[in-house]
mmCIF file of C-alpha atoms in Angstrom:
data_model
loop_
_atom_site.group_PDB
_atom_site.id
_atom_site.type_symbol
_atom_site.label_atom_id
_atom_site.label_comp_id
_atom_site.label_asym_id
_atom_site.label_seq_id
_atom_site.Cartn_x
_atom_site.Cartn_y
_atom_site.Cartn_z
ATOM 1 C CA MET A 1 0.107 0.047 0.077
ATOM 2 C CA THR A 2 1.647 3.121 -1.136
ATOM 3 C CA MET A 3 0.819 6.474 0.464
ATOM 4 C CA TYR A 4 0.665 9.878 -1.537
ATOM 5 C CA ILE A 5 0.953 13.158 0.159
ATOM 6 C CA SER A 6 0.364 16.339 -2.162
ATOM 7 C CA TYR A 7 -0.056 20.127 -1.109
ATOM 8 C CA ALA A 8 -4.090 19.210 -1.589
ATOM 9 C CA ILE A 9 -3.826 16.538 1.011
ATOM 10 C CA VAL A 10 -1.830 18.403 3.242
ATOM 11 C CA SER A 11 -3.789 21.718 3.014
ATOM 12 C CA THR A 12 -7.145 19.523 3.347
ATOM 13 C CA TRP A 13 -5.781 18.093 6.679
ATOM 14 C CA PHE A 14 -5.062 21.637 8.096
ATOM 15 C CA ARG A 15 -8.243 23.032 7.402
ATOM 16 C CA GLN A 16 -10.025 19.888 8.816
ATOM 17 C CA ASN A 17 -7.856 19.650 12.056
ATOM 18 C CA PHE A 18 -6.853 23.341 12.518
ATOM 19 C CA LYS A 19 -8.725 23.837 15.725
ATOM 20 C CA LEU A 20 -7.479 20.535 17.396
ATOM 21 C CA LEU A 21 -4.145 21.465 16.117
ATOM 22 C CA LEU A 22 -4.351 24.822 17.440
ATOM 23 C CA ALA A 23 -5.498 23.750 20.934
ATOM 24 C CA LEU A 24 -2.907 21.334 21.039
ATOM 25 C CA GLU A 25 -0.270 23.933 20.428
ATOM 26 C CA CYS A 26 -1.283 26.160 22.795
ATOM 27 C CA MET A 27 -1.272 23.591 25.363
ATOM 28 C CA SER A 28 2.299 22.289 24.521
ATOM 29 C CA LEU A 29 3.327 26.144 24.439
ATOM 30 C CA LEU A 30 1.977 26.758 28.007
ATOM 31 C CA ALA A 31 3.506 23.506 29.360
ATOM 32 C CA ALA A 32 6.706 24.818 27.841
ATOM 33 C CA GLY A 33 6.240 28.341 29.569
ATOM 34 C CA THR A 34 5.233 26.748 32.716
ATOM 35 C CA PHE A 35 8.482 24.662 32.653
ATOM 36 C CA LEU A 36 10.719 27.761 31.863
ATOM 37 C CA TYR A 37 9.254 29.567 34.796
ATOM 38 C CA PHE A 38 9.424 27.095 37.327
ATOM 39 C CA THR A 39 12.760 25.648 36.600
ATOM 40 C CA PRO A 40 15.248 25.648 39.398
ATOM 41 C CA HIS A 41 17.746 28.305 39.763
ATOM 42 C CA ILE A 42 20.838 26.257 39.124
ATOM 43 C CA TYR A 43 24.253 27.886 39.654
ATOM 44 C CA GLU A 44 27.722 26.896 39.006
ATOM 45 C CA ALA A 45 30.665 26.880 41.352
ATOM 46 C CA ASN A 46 34.262 26.619 39.984
ATOM 47 C CA PHE A 47 37.643 25.662 41.621
ATOM 48 C CA ALA A 48 40.890 23.791 40.830
ATOM 49 C CA VAL A 49 43.551 21.798 43.225
ATOM 50 C CA ARG A 50 47.031 21.041 42.392
ATOM 51 C CA LEU A 51 47.837 17.422 43.761
ATOM 52 C CA PRO A 52 50.680 16.980 46.166
ATOM 53 C CA LYS A 53 53.895 16.066 44.544
ATOM 54 C CA MET A 54 57.299 14.944 45.734
ATOM 55 C CA GLU A 55 60.917 15.431 43.926
ATOM 56 C CA ILE A 56 63.160 12.300 44.024
ATOM 57 C CA SER A 57 66.455 11.331 42.822
ATOM 58 C CA SER A 58 66.696 8.300 40.437
ATOM 59 C CA THR A 59 69.527 6.665 38.366
ATOM 60 C CA SER A 60 69.643 7.200 34.779
ATOM 61 C CA ASP A 61 71.899 5.627 31.991
ATOM 62 C CA THR A 62 74.028 8.947 30.175
ATOM 63 C CA SER A 63 76.680 6.679 28.603
ATOM 64 C CA LYS A 64 76.603 3.746 26.090
ATOM 65 C CA ASP A 65 79.880 2.357 26.666
ATOM 66 C CA GLU A 66 80.850 -0.849 28.617
ATOM 67 C CA SER A 67 81.312 1.122 31.872
ATOM 68 C CA LYS A 68 77.260 1.947 32.190
ATOM 69 C CA ALA A 69 77.927 5.236 34.087
ATOM 70 C CA GLN A 70 75.405 6.221 35.912
ATOM 71 C CA SER A 71 74.388 9.797 37.044
ATOM 72 C CA LEU A 72 71.752 11.242 39.693
ATOM 73 C CA LYS A 73 68.814 13.079 38.087
ATOM 74 C CA ASN A 74 66.004 14.427 40.236
ATOM 75 C CA GLN A 75 62.253 14.255 39.045
ATOM 76 C CA TRP A 76 58.937 15.397 40.310
ATOM 77 C CA VAL A 77 56.209 12.745 40.799
ATOM 78 C CA LEU A 78 52.702 12.924 42.311
ATOM 79 C CA LEU A 79 51.962 11.338 45.547
ATOM 80 C CA ILE A 80 48.708 9.991 44.035
ATOM 81 C CA SER A 81 47.619 9.883 40.555
ATOM 82 C CA GLY A 82 44.727 12.288 39.688
ATOM 83 C CA LEU A 83 42.522 9.310 38.296
ATOM 84 C CA ASP A 84 43.133 7.231 41.420
ATOM 85 C CA PHE A 85 41.956 10.407 43.294
ATOM 86 C CA LEU A 86 38.861 11.006 41.164
ATOM 87 C CA ARG A 87 37.889 7.447 41.565
ATOM 88 C CA GLY A 88 37.983 8.097 45.474
ATOM 89 C CA ILE A 89 35.793 11.175 45.137
ATOM 90 C CA GLN A 90 33.306 9.286 42.728
ATOM 91 C CA ASN A 91 32.437 6.687 45.581
ATOM 92 C CA PRO A 92 29.206 8.248 46.736
ATOM 93 C CA MET A 93 29.664 6.336 50.229
ATOM 94 C CA GLY A 94 33.144 8.161 50.561
ATOM 95 C CA HIS A 95 31.625 11.492 51.812
ATOM 96 C CA PRO A 96 30.803 12.562 55.402
ATOM 97 C CA ASN A 97 27.311 13.376 56.083
ATOM 98 C CA ALA A 98 27.773 17.115 56.841
ATOM 99 C CA LEU A 99 28.973 17.397 53.248
ATOM 100 C CA ILE A 100 25.897 15.656 51.896
ATOM 101 C CA GLN A 101 23.475 17.680 54.324
ATOM 102 C CA THR A 102 24.805 20.909 53.407
ATOM 103 C CA CYS A 103 24.825 20.304 49.656
ATOM 104 C CA MET A 104 21.769 17.784 49.254
ATOM 105 C CA GLY A 105 19.403 18.971 52.199
ATOM 106 C CA ASP A 106 19.082 15.389 53.564
ATOM 107 C CA VAL A 107 21.704 12.481 54.277
ATOM 108 C CA SER A 108 20.390 9.473 51.919
ATOM 109 C CA ASN A 109 21.769 7.322 49.466
ATOM 110 C CA ALA A 110 19.828 8.785 46.547
ATOM 111 C CA SER A 111 21.160 12.027 47.813
ATOM 112 C CA ARG A 112 24.765 11.033 47.781
ATOM 113 C CA LYS A 113 24.390 9.444 43.846
ATOM 114 C CA GLN A 114 23.020 13.171 43.151
ATOM 115 C CA LEU A 115 25.884 14.806 44.348
ATOM 116 C CA ILE A 116 28.263 12.648 42.250
ATOM 117 C CA GLN A 117 25.865 13.641 39.561
ATOM 118 C CA THR A 118 25.993 17.226 39.809
ATOM 119 C CA LEU A 119 29.875 17.038 40.243
ATOM 120 C CA GLN A 120 32.132 17.376 37.019
ATOM 121 C CA MET A 121 35.686 16.834 37.394
ATOM 122 C CA SER A 122 38.355 16.899 34.799
ATOM 123 C CA LEU A 123 42.562 16.696 34.959
ATOM 124 C CA MET A 124 44.285 19.643 33.613
ATOM 125 C CA GLY A 125 47.767 20.773 32.805
ATOM 126 C CA SER A 126 50.071 17.541 32.812
ATOM 127 C CA GLY A 127 47.445 15.572 35.048
ATOM 128 C CA ASP A 128 48.478 17.268 38.414
ATOM 129 C CA ILE A 129 45.760 19.684 38.630
ATOM 130 C CA ILE A 130 42.099 18.471 38.933
ATOM 131 C CA HIS A 131 39.084 20.947 37.902
ATOM 132 C CA PHE A 132 35.730 20.758 39.991
ATOM 133 C CA SER A 133 32.485 22.298 38.451
ATOM 134 C CA LEU A 134 29.553 21.948 40.873
ATOM 135 C CA ARG A 135 26.022 22.829 40.079
ATOM 136 C CA LEU A 136 23.039 23.138 42.362
ATOM 137 C CA GLU A 137 20.084 24.875 42.811
ATOM 138 C CA GLY A 138 20.702 28.357 44.773
ATOM 139 C CA ARG A 139 23.771 30.694 44.655
ATOM 140 C CA GLN A 140 24.535 30.768 48.489
ATOM 141 C CA ARG A 141 24.157 27.076 48.729
ATOM 142 C CA VAL A 142 26.333 26.058 45.891
ATOM 143 C CA LEU A 143 28.958 28.592 47.150
ATOM 144 C CA HIS A 144 28.984 27.261 50.761
ATOM 145 C CA CYS A 145 28.793 23.532 49.438
ATOM 146 C CA ALA A 146 31.867 24.374 47.212
ATOM 147 C CA ILE A 147 33.908 25.673 50.007
ATOM 148 C CA LEU A 148 33.284 22.707 52.242
ATOM 149 C CA PHE A 149 34.039 20.492 49.420
ATOM 150 C CA ARG A 150 37.134 22.174 48.791
ATOM 151 C CA ASP A 151 38.492 22.150 52.337
ATOM 152 C CA LEU A 152 37.659 18.128 52.365
ATOM 153 C CA ILE A 153 39.681 17.833 49.424
ATOM 154 C CA ILE A 154 42.494 19.618 50.658
ATOM 155 C CA GLN A 155 42.205 17.697 53.969
ATOM 156 C CA ASP A 156 42.339 14.360 52.277
ATOM 157 C CA LEU A 157 45.337 15.388 50.034
ATOM 158 C CA ASP A 158 47.010 16.468 53.333
ATOM 159 C CA GLY A 159 46.597 13.363 55.020
ATOM 160 C CA ILE A 160 48.393 11.734 51.988
ATOM 161 C CA TYR A 161 51.056 14.186 52.041
ATOM 162 C CA ASP A 162 51.560 13.512 55.940
ATOM 163 C CA SER A 163 51.509 9.766 55.709
ATOM 164 C CA ARG A 164 54.323 10.012 52.746
ATOM 165 C CA SER A 165 56.338 12.650 54.899
ATOM 166 C CA ARG A 166 56.587 10.074 57.649
ATOM 167 C CA LYS A 167 58.320 7.595 55.531
ATOM 168 C CA ASN A 168 61.107 9.990 54.725
ATOM 169 C CA ALA A 169 62.380 7.728 52.194
ATOM 170 C CA PRO A 170 66.276 8.370 51.293
ATOM 171 C CA GLN A 171 65.452 9.140 47.764
ATOM 172 C CA ILE A 172 63.035 11.969 48.306
ATOM 173 C CA LYS A 173 64.504 15.298 48.085
ATOM 174 C CA GLN A 174 61.440 17.498 48.875
ATOM 175 C CA LEU A 175 57.777 17.424 48.923
ATOM 176 C CA GLU A 176 55.097 19.959 47.984
ATOM 177 C CA LYS A 177 51.403 20.023 49.491
ATOM 178 C CA ALA A 178 48.354 20.161 47.691
ATOM 179 C CA VAL A 179 47.574 23.826 46.723
ATOM 180 C CA VAL A 180 44.247 25.454 45.655
ATOM 181 C CA ILE A 181 44.748 27.396 42.398
ATOM 182 C CA GLY A 182 42.649 30.719 42.574
ATOM 183 C CA ASP A 183 39.619 31.304 44.366
ATOM 184 C CA ILE A 184 36.023 29.741 43.838
ATOM 185 C CA THR A 185 34.137 31.241 40.928
ATOM 186 C CA LEU A 186 30.530 31.168 40.887
ATOM 187 C CA SER A 187 28.295 31.984 37.697
ATOM 188 C CA ASP A 188 26.982 35.549 37.558
ATOM 189 C CA SER A 189 23.417 34.277 36.516
ATOM 190 C CA TYR A 190 21.599 30.781 37.040
ATOM 191 C CA ILE A 191 21.755 28.320 34.558
ATOM 192 C CA TYR A 192 18.336 27.602 32.686
ATOM 193 C CA PRO A 193 17.208 25.771 29.542
ATOM 194 C CA ASN A 194 17.364 27.343 26.241
ATOM 195 C CA PRO A 195 14.156 29.123 25.741
ATOM 196 C CA GLN A 196 14.444 28.916 21.947
ATOM 197 C CA LYS A 197 14.857 24.956 21.911
ATOM 198 C CA THR A 198 12.172 24.476 24.545
ATOM 199 C CA ILE A 199 9.551 26.611 22.619
ATOM 200 C CA LEU A 200 10.631 24.701 19.267
ATOM 201 C CA ALA A 201 10.031 21.363 21.145
ATOM 202 C CA ALA A 202 6.719 22.351 22.392
ATOM 203 C CA LEU A 203 5.745 23.220 18.815
ATOM 204 C CA ILE A 204 6.923 19.853 17.554
ATOM 205 C CA ALA A 205 5.039 18.098 20.239
ATOM 206 C CA GLY A 206 2.071 19.898 19.932
ATOM 207 C CA PHE A 207 2.349 19.101 15.983
ATOM 208 C CA LEU A 208 2.734 15.288 16.661
ATOM 209 C CA LEU A 209 0.070 15.204 19.545
ATOM 210 C CA ALA A 210 -2.375 16.567 16.365
ATOM 211 C CA ILE A 211 -1.284 13.900 14.044
ATOM 212 C CA PHE A 212 -1.724 11.120 17.000
ATOM 213 C CA GLY A 213 -5.070 12.561 17.876
ATOM 214 C CA VAL A 214 -6.383 12.647 14.647
ATOM 215 C CA SER A 215 -5.338 9.353 13.815
ATOM 216 C CA LEU A 216 -7.127 7.937 16.988
ATOM 217 C CA ARG A 217 -10.302 10.036 15.970
ATOM 218 C CA ASN A 218 -10.095 8.442 12.522
ATOM 219 C CA LYS A 219 -9.622 4.859 13.709
ATOM 220 C CA TYR A 220 -12.683 4.912 16.190
ATOM 221 C CA ARG A 221 -14.877 6.614 13.700
ATOM 222 C CA ALA A 222 -14.160 3.829 11.180
#
């Protein structure tokens, strides 16, 4: 069975179903407007932390003759890799209740998972800097949460630093603690859905609903 679509068929369909199409489009636009009006005011806080590292002495071969002469060379290595530290942060159960209460409003497994979902992390530089981006409802709330989260991260990294310092391995020349790079930056305005895309989606949804409604009406009339 072949379906033919022509200008006359399309024009007839619009004339016959104009009222239904108009009603559904108005309903879809109203729903889109309600969504845009009541959408939560989400703000974004950003900060970055440099991981702790140490300078160690190692041996490297600088000669190709049979004597295999060795020379000392110092190099910097991280006390913990960025990927390993990120894996620990992504564990919802690894964060204290005070952080979850401040950021999410209540302490529950669902709140812990939601916090991880609102947190974006990425490695910067040569892998020794972690950038954190936190999105939550409310300007003061996301700022308070970011400060608490930053302090807890520094506390954890300082614990790694102290543990390695106590070992006092002979090859360790010097150690550097974790450092917060700059201040916490907060978005000037809240993040909301794109109005143009939302309205376009509502118009398309209204049109599809009209086609579906006409198909159902013709089916049950037949």
